[in-house]
Coordinates of C-alpha atoms and ligand atoms in Angstrom, one line a residue:
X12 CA -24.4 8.3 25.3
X13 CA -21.8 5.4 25.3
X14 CA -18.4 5.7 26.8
X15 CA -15.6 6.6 24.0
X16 CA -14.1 2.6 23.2
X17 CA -10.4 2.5 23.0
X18 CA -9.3 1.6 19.7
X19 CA -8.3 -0.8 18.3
X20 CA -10.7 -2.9 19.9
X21 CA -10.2 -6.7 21.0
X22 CA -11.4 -9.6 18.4
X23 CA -13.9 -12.2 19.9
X24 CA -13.7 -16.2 19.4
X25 CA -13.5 -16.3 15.3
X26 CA -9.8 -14.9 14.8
X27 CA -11.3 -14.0 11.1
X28 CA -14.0 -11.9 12.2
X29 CA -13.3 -7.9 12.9
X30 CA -13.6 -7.4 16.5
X31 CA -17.5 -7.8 17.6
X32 CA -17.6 -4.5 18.9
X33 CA -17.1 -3.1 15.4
X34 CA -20.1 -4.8 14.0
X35 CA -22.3 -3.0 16.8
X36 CA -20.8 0.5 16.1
X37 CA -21.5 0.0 12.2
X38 CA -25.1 -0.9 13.1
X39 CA -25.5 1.5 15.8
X40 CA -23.5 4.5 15.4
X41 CA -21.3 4.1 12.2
X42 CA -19.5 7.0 12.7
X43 CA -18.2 7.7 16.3
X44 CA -15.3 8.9 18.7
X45 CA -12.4 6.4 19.3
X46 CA -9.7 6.7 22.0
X47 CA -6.2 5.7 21.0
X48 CA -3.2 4.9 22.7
X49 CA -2.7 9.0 23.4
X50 CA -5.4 10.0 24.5
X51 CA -6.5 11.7 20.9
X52 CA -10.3 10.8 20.1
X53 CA -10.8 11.0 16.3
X54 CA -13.4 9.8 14.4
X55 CA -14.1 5.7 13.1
X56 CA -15.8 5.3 10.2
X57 CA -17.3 2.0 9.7
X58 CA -20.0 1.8 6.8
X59 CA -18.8 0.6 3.1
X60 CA -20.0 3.4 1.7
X61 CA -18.9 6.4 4.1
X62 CA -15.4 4.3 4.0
X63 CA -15.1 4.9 0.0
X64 CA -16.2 8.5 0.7
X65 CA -13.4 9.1 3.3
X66 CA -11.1 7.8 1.2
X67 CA -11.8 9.3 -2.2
X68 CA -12.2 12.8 -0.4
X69 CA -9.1 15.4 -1.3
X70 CA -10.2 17.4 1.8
X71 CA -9.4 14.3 3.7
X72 CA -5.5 13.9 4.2
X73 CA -3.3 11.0 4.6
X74 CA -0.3 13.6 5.7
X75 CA 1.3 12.0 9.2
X76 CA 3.0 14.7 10.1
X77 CA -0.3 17.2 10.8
X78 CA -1.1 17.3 14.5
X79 CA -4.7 15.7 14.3
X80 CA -2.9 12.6 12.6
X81 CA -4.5 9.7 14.3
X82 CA -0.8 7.2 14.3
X83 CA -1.1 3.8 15.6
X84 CA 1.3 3.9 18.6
X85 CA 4.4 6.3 19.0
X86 CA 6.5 3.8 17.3
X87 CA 4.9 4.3 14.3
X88 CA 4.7 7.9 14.8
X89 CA 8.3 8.0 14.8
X90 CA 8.8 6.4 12.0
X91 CA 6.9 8.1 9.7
X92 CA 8.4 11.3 11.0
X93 CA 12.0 10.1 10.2
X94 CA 11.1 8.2 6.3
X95 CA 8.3 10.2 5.2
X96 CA 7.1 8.1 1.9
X97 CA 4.6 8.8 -0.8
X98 CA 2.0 6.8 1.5
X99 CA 1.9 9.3 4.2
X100 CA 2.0 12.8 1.9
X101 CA -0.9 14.3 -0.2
X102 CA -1.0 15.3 -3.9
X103 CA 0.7 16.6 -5.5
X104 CA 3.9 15.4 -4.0
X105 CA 2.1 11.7 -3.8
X106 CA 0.8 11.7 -7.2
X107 CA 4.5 12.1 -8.4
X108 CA 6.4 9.9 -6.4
X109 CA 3.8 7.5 -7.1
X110 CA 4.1 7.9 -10.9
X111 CA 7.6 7.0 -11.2
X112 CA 6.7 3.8 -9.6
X113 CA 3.3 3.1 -11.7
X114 CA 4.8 1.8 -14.8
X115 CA 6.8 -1.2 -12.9
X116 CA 3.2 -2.4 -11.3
X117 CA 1.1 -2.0 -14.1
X118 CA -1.1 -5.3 -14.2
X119 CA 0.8 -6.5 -17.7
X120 CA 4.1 -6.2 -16.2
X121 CA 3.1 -8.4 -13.2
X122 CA 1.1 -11.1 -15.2
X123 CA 4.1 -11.5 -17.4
X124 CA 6.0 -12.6 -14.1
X125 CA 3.6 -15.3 -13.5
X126 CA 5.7 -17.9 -14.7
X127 CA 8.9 -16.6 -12.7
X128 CA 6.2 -16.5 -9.5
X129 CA 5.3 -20.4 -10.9
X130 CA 8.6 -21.5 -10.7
X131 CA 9.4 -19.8 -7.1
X132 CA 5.9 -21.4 -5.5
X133 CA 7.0 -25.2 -7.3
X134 CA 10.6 -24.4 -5.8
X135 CA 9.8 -23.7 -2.4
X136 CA 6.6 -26.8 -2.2
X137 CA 9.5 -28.9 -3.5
X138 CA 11.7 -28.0 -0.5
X139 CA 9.1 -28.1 1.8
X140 CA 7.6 -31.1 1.0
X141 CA 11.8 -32.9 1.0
X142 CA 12.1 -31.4 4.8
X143 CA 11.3 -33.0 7.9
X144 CA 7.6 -32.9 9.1
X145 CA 5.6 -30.6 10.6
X146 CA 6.5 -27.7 8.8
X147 CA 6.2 -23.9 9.7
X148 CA 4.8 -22.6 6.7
X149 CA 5.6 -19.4 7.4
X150 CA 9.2 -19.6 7.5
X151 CA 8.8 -22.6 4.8
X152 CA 7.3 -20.7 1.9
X153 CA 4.3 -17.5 3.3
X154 CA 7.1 -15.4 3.9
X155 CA 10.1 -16.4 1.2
X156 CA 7.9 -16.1 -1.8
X157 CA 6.8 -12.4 -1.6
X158 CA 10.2 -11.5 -0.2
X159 CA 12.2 -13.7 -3.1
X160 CA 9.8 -11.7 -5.4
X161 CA 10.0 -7.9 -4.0
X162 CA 13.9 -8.6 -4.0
X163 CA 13.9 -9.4 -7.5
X164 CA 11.9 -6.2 -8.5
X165 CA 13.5 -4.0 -6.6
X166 CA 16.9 -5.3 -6.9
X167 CA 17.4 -6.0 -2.9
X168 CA 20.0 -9.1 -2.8
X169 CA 17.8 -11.7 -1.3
X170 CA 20.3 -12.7 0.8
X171 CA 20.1 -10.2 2.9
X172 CA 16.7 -11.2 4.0
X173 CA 17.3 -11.9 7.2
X174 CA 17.8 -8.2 8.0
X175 CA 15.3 -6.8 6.8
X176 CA 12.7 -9.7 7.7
X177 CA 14.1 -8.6 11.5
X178 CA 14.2 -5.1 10.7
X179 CA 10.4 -5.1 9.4
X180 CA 9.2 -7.1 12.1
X181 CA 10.3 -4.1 14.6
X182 CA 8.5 -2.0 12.2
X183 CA 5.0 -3.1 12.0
X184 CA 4.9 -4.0 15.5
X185 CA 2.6 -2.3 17.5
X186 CA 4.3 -2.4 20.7
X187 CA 7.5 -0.9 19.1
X188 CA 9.0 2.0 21.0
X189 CA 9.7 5.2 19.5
X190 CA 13.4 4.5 19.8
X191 CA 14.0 1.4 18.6
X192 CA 11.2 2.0 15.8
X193 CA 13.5 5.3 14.9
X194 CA 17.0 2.4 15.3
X195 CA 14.9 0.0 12.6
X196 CA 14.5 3.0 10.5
X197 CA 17.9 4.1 10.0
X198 CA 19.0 1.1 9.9
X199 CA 16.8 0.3 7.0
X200 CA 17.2 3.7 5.1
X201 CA 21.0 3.4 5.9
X202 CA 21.3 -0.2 4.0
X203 CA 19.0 1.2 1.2
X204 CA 21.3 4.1 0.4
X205 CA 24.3 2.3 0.4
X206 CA 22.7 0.0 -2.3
X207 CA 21.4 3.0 -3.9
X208 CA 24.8 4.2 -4.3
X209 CA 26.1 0.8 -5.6
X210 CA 23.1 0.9 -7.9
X211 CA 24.1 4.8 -9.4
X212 CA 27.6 3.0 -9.9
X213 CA 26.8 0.2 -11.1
X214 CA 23.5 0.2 -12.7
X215 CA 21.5 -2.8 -13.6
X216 CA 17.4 -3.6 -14.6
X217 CA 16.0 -3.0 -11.1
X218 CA 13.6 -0.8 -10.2
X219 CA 16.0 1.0 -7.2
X220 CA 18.6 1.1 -10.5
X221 CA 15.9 2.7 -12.6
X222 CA 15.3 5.4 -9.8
X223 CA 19.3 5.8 -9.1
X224 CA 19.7 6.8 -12.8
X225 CA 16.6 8.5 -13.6
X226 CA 16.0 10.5 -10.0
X227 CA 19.3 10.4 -8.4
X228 CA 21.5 11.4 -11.3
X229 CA 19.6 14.3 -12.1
X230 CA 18.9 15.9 -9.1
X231 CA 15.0 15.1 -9.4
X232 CA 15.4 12.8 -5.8
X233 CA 17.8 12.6 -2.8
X234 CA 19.6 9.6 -2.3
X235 CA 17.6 9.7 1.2
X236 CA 14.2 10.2 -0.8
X237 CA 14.8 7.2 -2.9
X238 CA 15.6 5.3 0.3
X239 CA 12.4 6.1 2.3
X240 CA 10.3 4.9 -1.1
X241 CA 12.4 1.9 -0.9
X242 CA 11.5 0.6 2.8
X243 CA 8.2 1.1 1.6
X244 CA 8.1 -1.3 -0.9
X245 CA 10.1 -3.2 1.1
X246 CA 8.4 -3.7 3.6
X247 CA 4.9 -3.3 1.9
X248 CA 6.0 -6.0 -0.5
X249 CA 6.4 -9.1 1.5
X250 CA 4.2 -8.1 4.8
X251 CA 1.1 -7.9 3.8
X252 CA 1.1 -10.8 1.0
X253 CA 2.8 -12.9 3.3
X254 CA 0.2 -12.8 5.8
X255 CA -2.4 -13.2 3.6
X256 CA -0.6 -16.5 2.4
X257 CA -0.6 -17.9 5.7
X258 CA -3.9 -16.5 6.8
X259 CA -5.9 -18.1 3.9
X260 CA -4.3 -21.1 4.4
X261 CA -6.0 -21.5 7.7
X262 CA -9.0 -19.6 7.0
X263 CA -9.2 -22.5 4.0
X264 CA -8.2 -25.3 6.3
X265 CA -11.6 -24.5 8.4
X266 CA -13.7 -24.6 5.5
X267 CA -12.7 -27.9 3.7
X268 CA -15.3 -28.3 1.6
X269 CA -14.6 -24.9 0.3
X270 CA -11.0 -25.5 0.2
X271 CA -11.7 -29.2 -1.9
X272 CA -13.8 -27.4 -4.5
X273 CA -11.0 -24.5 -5.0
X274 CA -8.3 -27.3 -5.4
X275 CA -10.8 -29.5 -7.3
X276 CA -11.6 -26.9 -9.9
X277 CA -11.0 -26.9 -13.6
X278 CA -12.3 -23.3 -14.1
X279 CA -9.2 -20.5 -13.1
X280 CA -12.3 -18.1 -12.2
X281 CA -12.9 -19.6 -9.4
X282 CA -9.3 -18.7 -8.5
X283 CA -9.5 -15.2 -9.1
X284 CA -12.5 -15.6 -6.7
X285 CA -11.3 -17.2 -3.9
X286 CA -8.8 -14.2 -3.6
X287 CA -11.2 -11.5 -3.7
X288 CA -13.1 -12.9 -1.1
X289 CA -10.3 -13.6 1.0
X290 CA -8.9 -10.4 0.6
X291 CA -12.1 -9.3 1.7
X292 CA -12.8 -11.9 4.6
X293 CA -9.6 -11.5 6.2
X294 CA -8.8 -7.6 5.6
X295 CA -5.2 -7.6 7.1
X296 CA -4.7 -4.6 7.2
X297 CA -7.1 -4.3 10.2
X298 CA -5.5 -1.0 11.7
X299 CA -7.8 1.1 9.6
X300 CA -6.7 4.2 6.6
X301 CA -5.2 6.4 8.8
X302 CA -5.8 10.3 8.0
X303 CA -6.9 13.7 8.7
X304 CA -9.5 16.3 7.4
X305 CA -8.3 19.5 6.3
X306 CA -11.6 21.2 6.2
X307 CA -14.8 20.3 7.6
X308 CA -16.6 17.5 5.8
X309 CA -19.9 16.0 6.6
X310 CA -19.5 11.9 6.6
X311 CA -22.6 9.7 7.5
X312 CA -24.4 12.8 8.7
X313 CA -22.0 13.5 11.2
X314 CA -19.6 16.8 11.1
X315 CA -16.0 16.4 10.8
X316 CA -14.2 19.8 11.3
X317 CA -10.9 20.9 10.1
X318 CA -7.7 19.5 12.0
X319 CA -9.5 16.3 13.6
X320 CA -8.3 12.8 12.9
X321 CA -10.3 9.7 10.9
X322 CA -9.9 6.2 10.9
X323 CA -11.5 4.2 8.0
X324 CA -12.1 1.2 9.2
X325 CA -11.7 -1.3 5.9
X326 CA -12.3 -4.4 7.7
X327 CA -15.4 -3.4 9.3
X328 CA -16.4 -1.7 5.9
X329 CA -15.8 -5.2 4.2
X330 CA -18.3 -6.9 6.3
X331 CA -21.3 -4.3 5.3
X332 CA -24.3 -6.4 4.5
X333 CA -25.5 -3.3 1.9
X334 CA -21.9 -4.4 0.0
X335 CA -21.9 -8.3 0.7
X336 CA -24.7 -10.0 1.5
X337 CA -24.0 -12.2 4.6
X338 CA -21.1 -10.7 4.9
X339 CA -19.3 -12.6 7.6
X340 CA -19.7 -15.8 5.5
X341 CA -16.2 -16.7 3.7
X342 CA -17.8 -17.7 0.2
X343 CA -15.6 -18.1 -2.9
X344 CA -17.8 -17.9 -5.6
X345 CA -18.9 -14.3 -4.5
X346 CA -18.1 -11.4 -6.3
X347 CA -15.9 -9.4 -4.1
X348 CA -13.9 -7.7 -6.1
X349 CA -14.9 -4.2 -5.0
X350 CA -13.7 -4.9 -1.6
X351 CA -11.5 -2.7 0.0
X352 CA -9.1 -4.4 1.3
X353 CA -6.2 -2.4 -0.8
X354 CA -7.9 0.7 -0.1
X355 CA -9.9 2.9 -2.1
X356 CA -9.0 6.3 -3.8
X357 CA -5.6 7.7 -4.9
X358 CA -3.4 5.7 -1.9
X359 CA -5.2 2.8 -3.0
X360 CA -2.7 -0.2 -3.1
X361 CA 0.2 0.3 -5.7
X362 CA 1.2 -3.2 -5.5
X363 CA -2.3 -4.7 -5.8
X364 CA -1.4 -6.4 -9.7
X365 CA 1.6 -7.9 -7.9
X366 CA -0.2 -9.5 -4.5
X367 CA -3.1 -10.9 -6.9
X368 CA -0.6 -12.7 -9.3
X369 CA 1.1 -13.9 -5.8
X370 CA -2.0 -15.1 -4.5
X371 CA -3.5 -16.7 -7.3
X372 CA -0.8 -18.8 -8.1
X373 CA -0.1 -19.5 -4.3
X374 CA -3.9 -20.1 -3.7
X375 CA -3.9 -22.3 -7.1
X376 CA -1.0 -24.5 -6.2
X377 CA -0.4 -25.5 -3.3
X378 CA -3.6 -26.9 -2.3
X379 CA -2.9 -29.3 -5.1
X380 CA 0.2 -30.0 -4.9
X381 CA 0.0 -30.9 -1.1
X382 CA -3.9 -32.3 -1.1
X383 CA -3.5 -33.4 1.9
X384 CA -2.3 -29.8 3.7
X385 CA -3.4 -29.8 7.5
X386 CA -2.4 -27.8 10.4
X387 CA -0.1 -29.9 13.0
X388 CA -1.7 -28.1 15.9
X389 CA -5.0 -27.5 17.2
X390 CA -5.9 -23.5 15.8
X391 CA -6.6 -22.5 19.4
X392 CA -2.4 -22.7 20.0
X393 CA -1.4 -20.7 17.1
X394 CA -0.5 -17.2 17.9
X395 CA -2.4 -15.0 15.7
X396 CA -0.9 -11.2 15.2
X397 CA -3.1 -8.9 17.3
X398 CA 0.1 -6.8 18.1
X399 CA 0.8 -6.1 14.3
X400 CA -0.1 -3.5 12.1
X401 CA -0.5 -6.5 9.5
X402 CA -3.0 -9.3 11.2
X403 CA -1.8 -12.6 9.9
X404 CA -0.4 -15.7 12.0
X405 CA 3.6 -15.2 13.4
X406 CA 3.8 -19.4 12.8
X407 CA 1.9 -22.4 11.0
X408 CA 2.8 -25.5 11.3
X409 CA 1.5 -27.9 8.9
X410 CA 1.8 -31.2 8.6
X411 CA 0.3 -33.5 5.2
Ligands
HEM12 C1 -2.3 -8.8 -0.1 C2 -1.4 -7.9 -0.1 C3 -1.6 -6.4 0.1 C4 -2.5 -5.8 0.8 C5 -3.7 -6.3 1.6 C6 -2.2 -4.4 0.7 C7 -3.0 -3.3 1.3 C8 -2.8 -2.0 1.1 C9 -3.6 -0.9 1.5 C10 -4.9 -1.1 2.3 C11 -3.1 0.3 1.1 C12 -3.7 1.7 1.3 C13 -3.1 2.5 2.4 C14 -3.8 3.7 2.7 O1 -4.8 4.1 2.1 O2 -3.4 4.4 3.7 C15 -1.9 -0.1 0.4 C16 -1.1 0.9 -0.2 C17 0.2 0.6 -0.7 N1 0.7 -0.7 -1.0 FE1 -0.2 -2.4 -0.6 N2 -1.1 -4.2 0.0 C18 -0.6 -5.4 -0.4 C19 0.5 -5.7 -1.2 C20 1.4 -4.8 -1.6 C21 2.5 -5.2 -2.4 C22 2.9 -6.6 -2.9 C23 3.2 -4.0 -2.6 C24 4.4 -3.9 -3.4 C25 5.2 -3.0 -3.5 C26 2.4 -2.9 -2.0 C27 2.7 -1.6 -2.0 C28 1.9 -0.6 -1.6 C29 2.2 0.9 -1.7 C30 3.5 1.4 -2.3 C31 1.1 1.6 -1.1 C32 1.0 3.1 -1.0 C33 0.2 3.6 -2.2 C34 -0.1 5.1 -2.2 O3 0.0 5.7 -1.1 O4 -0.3 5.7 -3.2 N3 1.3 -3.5 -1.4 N4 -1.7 -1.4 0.4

């Protein structure tokens, strides 16, 4: 028997590949012991299929505060403890917090911001392109867009963006302590409820207005519940997309003759493509679904009793030859779509109508409008995030 690896485990030379390790386990023992920072030893599951299974499997639950919870460091432990959203709690409390918020994602709703999202990406190029040379185009545009567009939804004043981009940081670090992860926290929750409060006085079209005078005033939410659902799409709402921004950008950069066809085309298919599969190449969210089974359930014909932990392991699960043929091949004319890189199941990404408009205009635009986009350092100096929650790059600069 092999030793128990340590999860997570190290990436090799392709910073877009899953660690190599991974691959082995998948072919060798797809479902198998992990040790994490604790100590604990719960189950990895790495195959496509037994991943969906997990995932879609009500005796399987996503409820942090149950002792076989496998959380990714103490940081994040005590976080969740302290804000407690709709992404760490079971149905049926999920289902409703979640259904309040359905109606503002829905995949109408979003498309009909497209032109708002057009006129943000055009903004931000323009600025970009009239500052000085290299760029970071993190700071420059990965990060503003998704933030600028999360503010607007939820009616956060972007100019505060500077706190919570700091405050967010802390929080999806992995090497955060449990005390300043728990200072981040209130901080966070104690800036939402204040504009909660200004929001029940002063109502206006956001979505943190809606849930002031729909929830709030009538006793169906706390001011504190409305809070913790905020920092999650918060912080949700510009971390992830951001990072996938940045992260395709230089996944594209290495494949240029990919990248020239995708600015090159004339069909918007290919667009909606390229996203897929980058969604599915890069799986940012590399930490894996993080739960717990409540009874015994048999996965990949191995036993998982009552009370132990499970880690789903989406990026490995993306990389399954039975679901993508050559699977570690970036190719944007696949069909990827059923990828699950938002998840799979009833925690399956709320805000997936939102990041695919983001992308696709992002991934549509600014290849063309800067054709000739490069990175200004060699991509063996950029620091790639293997101490986030959210893999991604912390800087890119670019020159063109
Ligand atoms: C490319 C961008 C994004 C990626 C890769 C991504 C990925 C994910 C994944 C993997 C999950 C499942 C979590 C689990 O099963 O434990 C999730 C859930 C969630 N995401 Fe996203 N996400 C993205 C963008 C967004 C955006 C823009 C929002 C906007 C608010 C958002 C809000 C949420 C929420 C609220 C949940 C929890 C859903 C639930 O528990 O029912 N995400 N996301």
């Amino acid at each position: 028997m092999t030793e128990t690896p340590e999860f997570p485990l190290a990436r090799g030379r392709c910073p877009f590949d899953p660690p190599p390790e991974l691959g082995r386990i998948q072919r060798e023992e797809p479902v198998t012991r992990v040790r994490l920072w604790d100590g604990s030893t719960p189950w990895l599951v790495t195959r496509y299929d037994d991943v969906r299974q997990v995932l879609a499997d009500p005796r399987i639950s996503a409820d942090s505060d149950h002792p076989g919870y496998p959380a990714q460091s103490a940081g994040m432990r005590a976080r969740r403890r302290r804000a407690k959203a709709f992404i760490s709690m079971d149905d049926p409390e999920h289902a409703e917090q979640r259904r309040l918020l359905q109606p503002s994602f829905m995949v109408k709703k979003m498309q009909a911001l497209r032109p708002r999202i057009q006129a943000i990406v055009d903004d931000l190029i323009d600025e970009m392109l009239a500052g000085p040379k290299p760029a970071d185009l993190v700071a420059a545009f990965a990060l503003p867009l998704p933030s600028l567009v999360i503010c607007e939804l939820l009616g956060v004043p972007y100019a505060d963006r500077a706190f919570f981009h700091r405050v967010s940081r802390v929080l999806v670090s992995r090497d955060t302590t449990p005390d300043d992860a728990l200072a981040a926290t209130e901080e966070l929750l104690a800036y939402l409820g204040d504009l909660v409060d200004q929001k029940n006085a002063d109502p206006g079209e956001d979505l943190l207005s809606r849930l002031a005078v729909g929830q709030l005033r009538t006793g169906a939410m706390t001011r504190e519940q409305i809070a913790s659902m905020g920092q999650l799409l918060l912080v949700a709402g510009h971390e992830t997309t951001a990072n996938m921004i940045a992260l395709g950008t230089v996944a594209l950069l290495q494949h240029p003759e990919q990248l020239a066809e995708l600015r090159d085309a004339e069909d918007p298919q290919l667009i909606v493509n390229a996203v897929e599969e980058l969604l599915r190449y890069l799986t940012i969210t590399h930490s894996g679904r993080r739960r717990v089974a409540r009874e015994d359930v048999e996965v990949g014909g191995r036993l998982i009793r009552a009370g132990e932990g499970v880690i789903a392991a989406g990026d490995i699960a993306n990389r399954d030859a039975t679901a993508f043929p050559a699977p570690d091949d970036l190719d944007l004319h696949r069909k990827a779509r059923h990828h699950v890189a938002f998840g799979y199941g009833v925690h399956q990404c709320l805000g997936q109508p939102l990041a695919r408009v983001e992308l696709q205009v992002v991934y549509g635009t600014l290849y063309r409008r800067v054709p000739t986009l490069a990175l200004a350092r060699p991509i063996e100096e950029l620091r790639f995030k293997h101490d986030m929650a959210v893999y991604g790059v912390h800087e890119l600069p670019v020159t063109w």
